[in-house]
């Protein structure tokens, strides 16, 4: 949760196979996607 109240959740299935990784790109942890959203956005458009 960021200071504006935006929350991010990530689910993971350890048995998932994403295939071979591209050696020209560094792998990224799924937690970094949530961190990016929390750092860069205060809210999302939508209805509650």
mmCIF file of N, CA, C and O in Angstrom:
data_model
loop_
_atom_site.group_PDB
_atom_site.id
_atom_site.type_symbol
_atom_site.label_atom_id
_atom_site.label_comp_id
_atom_site.label_asym_id
_atom_site.label_seq_id
_atom_site.Cartn_x
_atom_site.Cartn_y
_atom_site.Cartn_z
ATOM 1 N N UNK A 1 0.852 -1.175 0.000
ATOM 2 C CA UNK A 1 0.000 0.000 0.000
ATOM 3 C C UNK A 1 0.896 1.235 0.000
ATOM 4 O O UNK A 1 1.861 1.304 0.749
ATOM 5 N N UNK A 2 0.544 2.179 -0.876
ATOM 6 C CA UNK A 2 1.312 3.417 -0.880
ATOM 7 C C UNK A 2 0.635 4.479 -0.020
ATOM 8 O O UNK A 2 -0.398 4.216 0.600
ATOM 9 N N UNK A 3 1.212 5.666 0.024
ATOM 10 C CA UNK A 3 0.688 6.714 0.906
ATOM 11 C C UNK A 3 -0.682 7.222 0.471
ATOM 12 O O UNK A 3 -1.377 7.873 1.233
ATOM 13 N N UNK A 4 -1.104 6.899 -0.750
ATOM 14 C CA UNK A 4 -2.418 7.316 -1.245
ATOM 15 C C UNK A 4 -3.480 6.238 -1.047
ATOM 16 O O UNK A 4 -4.642 6.452 -1.356
ATOM 17 N N UNK A 5 -3.071 5.077 -0.557
ATOM 18 C CA UNK A 5 -4.019 3.998 -0.326
ATOM 19 C C UNK A 5 -4.125 2.990 -1.453
ATOM 20 O O UNK A 5 -4.950 2.085 -1.396
ATOM 21 N N UNK A 6 -3.313 3.131 -2.499
ATOM 22 C CA UNK A 6 -3.314 2.164 -3.595
ATOM 23 C C UNK A 6 -2.636 0.878 -3.128
ATOM 24 O O UNK A 6 -1.569 0.915 -2.528
ATOM 25 N N UNK A 7 -3.282 -0.246 -3.388
ATOM 26 C CA UNK A 7 -2.766 -1.541 -2.947
ATOM 27 C C UNK A 7 -2.488 -2.410 -4.164
ATOM 28 O O UNK A 7 -3.239 -2.387 -5.137
ATOM 29 N N UNK A 8 -1.425 -3.187 -4.126
ATOM 30 C CA UNK A 8 -1.106 -4.139 -5.195
ATOM 31 C C UNK A 8 -0.935 -5.519 -4.579
ATOM 32 O O UNK A 8 -0.318 -5.667 -3.529
ATOM 33 N N UNK A 9 -1.505 -6.518 -5.245
ATOM 34 C CA UNK A 9 -1.354 -7.909 -4.828
ATOM 35 C C UNK A 9 -0.834 -8.705 -6.014
ATOM 36 O O UNK A 9 -1.198 -8.435 -7.156
ATOM 37 N N UNK A 10 -0.002 -9.680 -5.747
ATOM 38 C CA UNK A 10 0.534 -10.523 -6.814
ATOM 39 C C UNK A 10 0.357 -11.986 -6.414
ATOM 40 O O UNK A 10 0.611 -12.359 -5.273
ATOM 41 N N UNK A 11 -0.092 -12.780 -7.361
ATOM 42 C CA UNK A 11 -0.258 -14.212 -7.138
ATOM 43 C C UNK A 11 0.816 -14.956 -7.909
ATOM 44 O O UNK A 11 1.257 -14.519 -8.968
ATOM 45 N N UNK A 12 1.231 -16.079 -7.380
ATOM 46 C CA UNK A 12 2.284 -16.851 -8.007
ATOM 47 C C UNK A 12 1.943 -18.332 -7.940
ATOM 48 O O UNK A 12 1.483 -18.825 -6.917
ATOM 49 N N UNK A 13 2.146 -19.043 -9.036
ATOM 50 C CA UNK A 13 2.000 -20.492 -9.075
ATOM 51 C C UNK A 13 3.381 -21.054 -9.354
ATOM 52 O O UNK A 13 3.930 -20.887 -10.446
ATOM 53 N N UNK A 14 3.972 -21.698 -8.374
ATOM 54 C CA UNK A 14 5.361 -22.141 -8.490
ATOM 55 C C UNK A 14 5.574 -23.169 -9.598
ATOM 56 O O UNK A 14 6.687 -23.312 -10.098
ATOM 57 N N UNK A 15 4.527 -23.887 -10.022
ATOM 58 C CA UNK A 15 4.666 -24.890 -11.073
ATOM 59 C C UNK A 15 4.632 -24.288 -12.481
ATOM 60 O O UNK A 15 4.804 -25.002 -13.469
ATOM 61 N N UNK A 16 4.413 -22.983 -12.599
ATOM 62 C CA UNK A 16 4.314 -22.358 -13.907
ATOM 63 C C UNK A 16 5.636 -22.443 -14.652
ATOM 64 O O UNK A 16 6.700 -22.219 -14.091
ATOM 65 N N UNK A 17 5.548 -22.784 -15.949
ATOM 66 C CA UNK A 17 6.725 -22.860 -16.808
ATOM 67 C C UNK A 17 6.610 -21.779 -17.875
ATOM 68 O O UNK A 17 5.711 -21.824 -18.722
ATOM 69 N N UNK A 18 7.483 -20.793 -17.842
ATOM 70 C CA UNK A 18 7.449 -19.692 -18.794
ATOM 71 C C UNK A 18 8.345 -19.939 -20.000
ATOM 72 O O UNK A 18 8.527 -19.064 -20.830
ATOM 73 N N UNK A 19 8.927 -21.108 -20.087
ATOM 74 C CA UNK A 19 9.824 -21.419 -21.188
ATOM 75 C C UNK A 19 11.217 -20.863 -20.953
ATOM 76 O O UNK A 19 11.544 -20.379 -19.877
ATOM 77 N N UNK A 20 12.009 -20.935 -21.990
ATOM 78 C CA UNK A 20 13.387 -20.444 -21.895
ATOM 79 C C UNK A 20 13.406 -18.921 -21.839
ATOM 80 O O UNK A 20 12.645 -18.264 -22.544
ATOM 81 N N UNK A 21 14.276 -18.388 -21.009
ATOM 82 C CA UNK A 21 14.394 -16.930 -20.933
ATOM 83 C C UNK A 21 15.298 -16.422 -22.045
ATOM 84 O O UNK A 21 16.156 -17.141 -22.561
ATOM 85 N N UNK A 22 15.081 -15.190 -22.434
ATOM 86 C CA UNK A 22 15.889 -14.542 -23.464
ATOM 87 C C UNK A 22 17.160 -14.017 -22.805
ATOM 88 O O UNK A 22 17.094 -13.134 -21.942
ATOM 89 N N UNK A 23 18.327 -14.532 -23.182
ATOM 90 C CA UNK A 23 19.565 -14.096 -22.519
ATOM 91 C C UNK A 23 19.892 -12.623 -22.733
ATOM 92 O O UNK A 23 20.702 -12.059 -22.010
ATOM 93 N N UNK A 24 19.255 -11.968 -23.703
ATOM 94 C CA UNK A 24 19.531 -10.551 -23.934
ATOM 95 C C UNK A 24 18.733 -9.648 -22.988
ATOM 96 O O UNK A 24 18.924 -8.438 -22.983
ATOM 97 N N UNK A 25 17.812 -10.231 -22.196
ATOM 98 C CA UNK A 25 17.016 -9.461 -21.238
ATOM 99 C C UNK A 25 17.216 -10.019 -19.836
ATOM 100 O O UNK A 25 17.199 -11.233 -19.640
ATOM 101 N N UNK A 26 17.387 -9.139 -18.880
ATOM 102 C CA UNK A 26 17.510 -9.579 -17.492
ATOM 103 C C UNK A 26 16.146 -9.963 -16.952
ATOM 104 O O UNK A 26 15.147 -9.289 -17.243
ATOM 105 N N UNK A 27 16.044 -11.042 -16.171
ATOM 106 C CA UNK A 27 14.752 -11.418 -15.585
ATOM 107 C C UNK A 27 14.302 -10.392 -14.547
ATOM 108 O O UNK A 27 15.119 -9.699 -13.937
ATOM 109 N N UNK A 28 12.990 -10.288 -14.348
ATOM 110 C CA UNK A 28 12.435 -9.345 -13.379
ATOM 111 C C UNK A 28 11.513 -10.091 -12.419
ATOM 112 O O UNK A 28 10.679 -10.876 -12.842
ATOM 113 N N UNK A 29 11.663 -9.837 -11.165
ATOM 114 C CA UNK A 29 10.802 -10.423 -10.149
ATOM 115 C C UNK A 29 9.397 -9.854 -10.266
ATOM 116 O O UNK A 29 9.216 -8.668 -10.545
ATOM 117 N N UNK A 30 8.380 -10.691 -10.039
ATOM 118 C CA UNK A 30 6.998 -10.211 -10.110
ATOM 119 C C UNK A 30 6.725 -9.127 -9.062
ATOM 120 O O UNK A 30 5.919 -8.231 -9.278
ATOM 121 N N UNK A 31 7.447 -9.155 -7.960
ATOM 122 C CA UNK A 31 7.237 -8.136 -6.931
ATOM 123 C C UNK A 31 7.670 -6.748 -7.413
ATOM 124 O O UNK A 31 7.180 -5.737 -6.928
ATOM 125 N N UNK A 32 8.557 -6.689 -8.399
ATOM 126 C CA UNK A 32 8.975 -5.394 -8.928
ATOM 127 C C UNK A 32 7.856 -4.706 -9.701
ATOM 128 O O UNK A 32 7.792 -3.476 -9.752
ATOM 129 N N UNK A 33 6.947 -5.490 -10.325
ATOM 130 C CA UNK A 33 5.814 -4.882 -11.021
ATOM 131 C C UNK A 33 4.909 -4.170 -10.026
ATOM 132 O O UNK A 33 4.469 -3.041 -10.261
ATOM 133 N N UNK A 34 4.619 -4.818 -8.914
ATOM 134 C CA UNK A 34 3.787 -4.191 -7.878
ATOM 135 C C UNK A 34 4.476 -2.953 -7.321
ATOM 136 O O UNK A 34 3.847 -1.914 -7.131
ATOM 137 N N UNK A 35 5.753 -3.050 -7.078
ATOM 138 C CA UNK A 35 6.511 -1.909 -6.549
ATOM 139 C C UNK A 35 6.468 -0.725 -7.517
ATOM 140 O O UNK A 35 6.316 0.426 -7.119
ATOM 141 N N UNK A 36 6.612 -1.009 -8.810
ATOM 142 C CA UNK A 36 6.556 0.040 -9.829
ATOM 143 C C UNK A 36 5.208 0.763 -9.792
ATOM 144 O O UNK A 36 5.154 1.995 -9.832
ATOM 145 N N UNK A 37 4.125 -0.002 -9.732
ATOM 146 C CA UNK A 37 2.797 0.600 -9.697
ATOM 147 C C UNK A 37 2.607 1.457 -8.451
ATOM 148 O O UNK A 37 2.083 2.572 -8.526
ATOM 149 N N UNK A 38 3.019 0.955 -7.307
ATOM 150 C CA UNK A 38 2.847 1.702 -6.064
ATOM 151 C C UNK A 38 3.691 2.969 -6.041
ATOM 152 O O UNK A 38 3.294 3.988 -5.485
ATOM 153 N N UNK A 39 4.862 2.914 -6.652
ATOM 154 C CA UNK A 39 5.759 4.082 -6.683
ATOM 155 C C UNK A 39 5.303 5.146 -7.665
ATOM 156 O O UNK A 39 5.609 6.318 -7.503
ATOM 157 N N UNK A 40 4.590 4.753 -8.722
ATOM 158 C CA UNK A 40 4.305 5.670 -9.813
ATOM 159 C C UNK A 40 2.856 6.108 -9.963
ATOM 160 O O UNK A 40 2.583 7.012 -10.746
ATOM 161 N N UNK A 41 1.944 5.486 -9.240
ATOM 162 C CA UNK A 41 0.528 5.813 -9.399
ATOM 163 C C UNK A 41 -0.138 6.020 -8.047
ATOM 164 O O UNK A 41 0.130 5.287 -7.097
ATOM 165 N N UNK A 42 -1.034 7.002 -7.979
ATOM 166 C CA UNK A 42 -1.736 7.277 -6.729
ATOM 167 C C UNK A 42 -3.077 6.568 -6.665
ATOM 168 O O UNK A 42 -3.551 6.219 -5.597
ATOM 169 N N UNK A 43 -3.680 6.328 -7.815
ATOM 170 C CA UNK A 43 -5.006 5.713 -7.849
ATOM 171 C C UNK A 43 -5.252 5.133 -9.239
ATOM 172 O O UNK A 43 -4.476 5.362 -10.158
ATOM 173 N N UNK A 44 -6.340 4.410 -9.376
ATOM 174 C CA UNK A 44 -6.756 3.896 -10.676
ATOM 175 C C UNK A 44 -8.201 4.318 -10.924
ATOM 176 O O UNK A 44 -8.985 4.489 -9.976
ATOM 177 N N UNK A 45 -8.558 4.506 -12.161
ATOM 178 C CA UNK A 45 -9.924 4.883 -12.498
ATOM 179 C C UNK A 45 -10.815 3.651 -12.380
ATOM 180 O O UNK A 45 -10.400 2.545 -12.668
ATOM 181 N N UNK A 46 -12.019 3.836 -11.925
ATOM 182 C CA UNK A 46 -12.950 2.727 -11.819
ATOM 183 C C UNK A 46 -14.054 3.039 -10.855
ATOM 184 O O UNK A 46 -14.104 4.105 -10.232
ATOM 185 N N UNK A 47 -14.962 2.108 -10.729
ATOM 186 C CA UNK A 47 -16.069 2.264 -9.796
ATOM 187 C C UNK A 47 -15.868 1.338 -8.624
ATOM 188 O O UNK A 47 -15.259 0.285 -8.733
ATOM 189 N N UNK A 48 -16.395 1.717 -7.526
ATOM 190 C CA UNK A 48 -16.261 0.900 -6.307
ATOM 191 C C UNK A 48 -17.596 0.259 -6.003
ATOM 192 O O UNK A 48 -18.632 0.792 -6.176
#
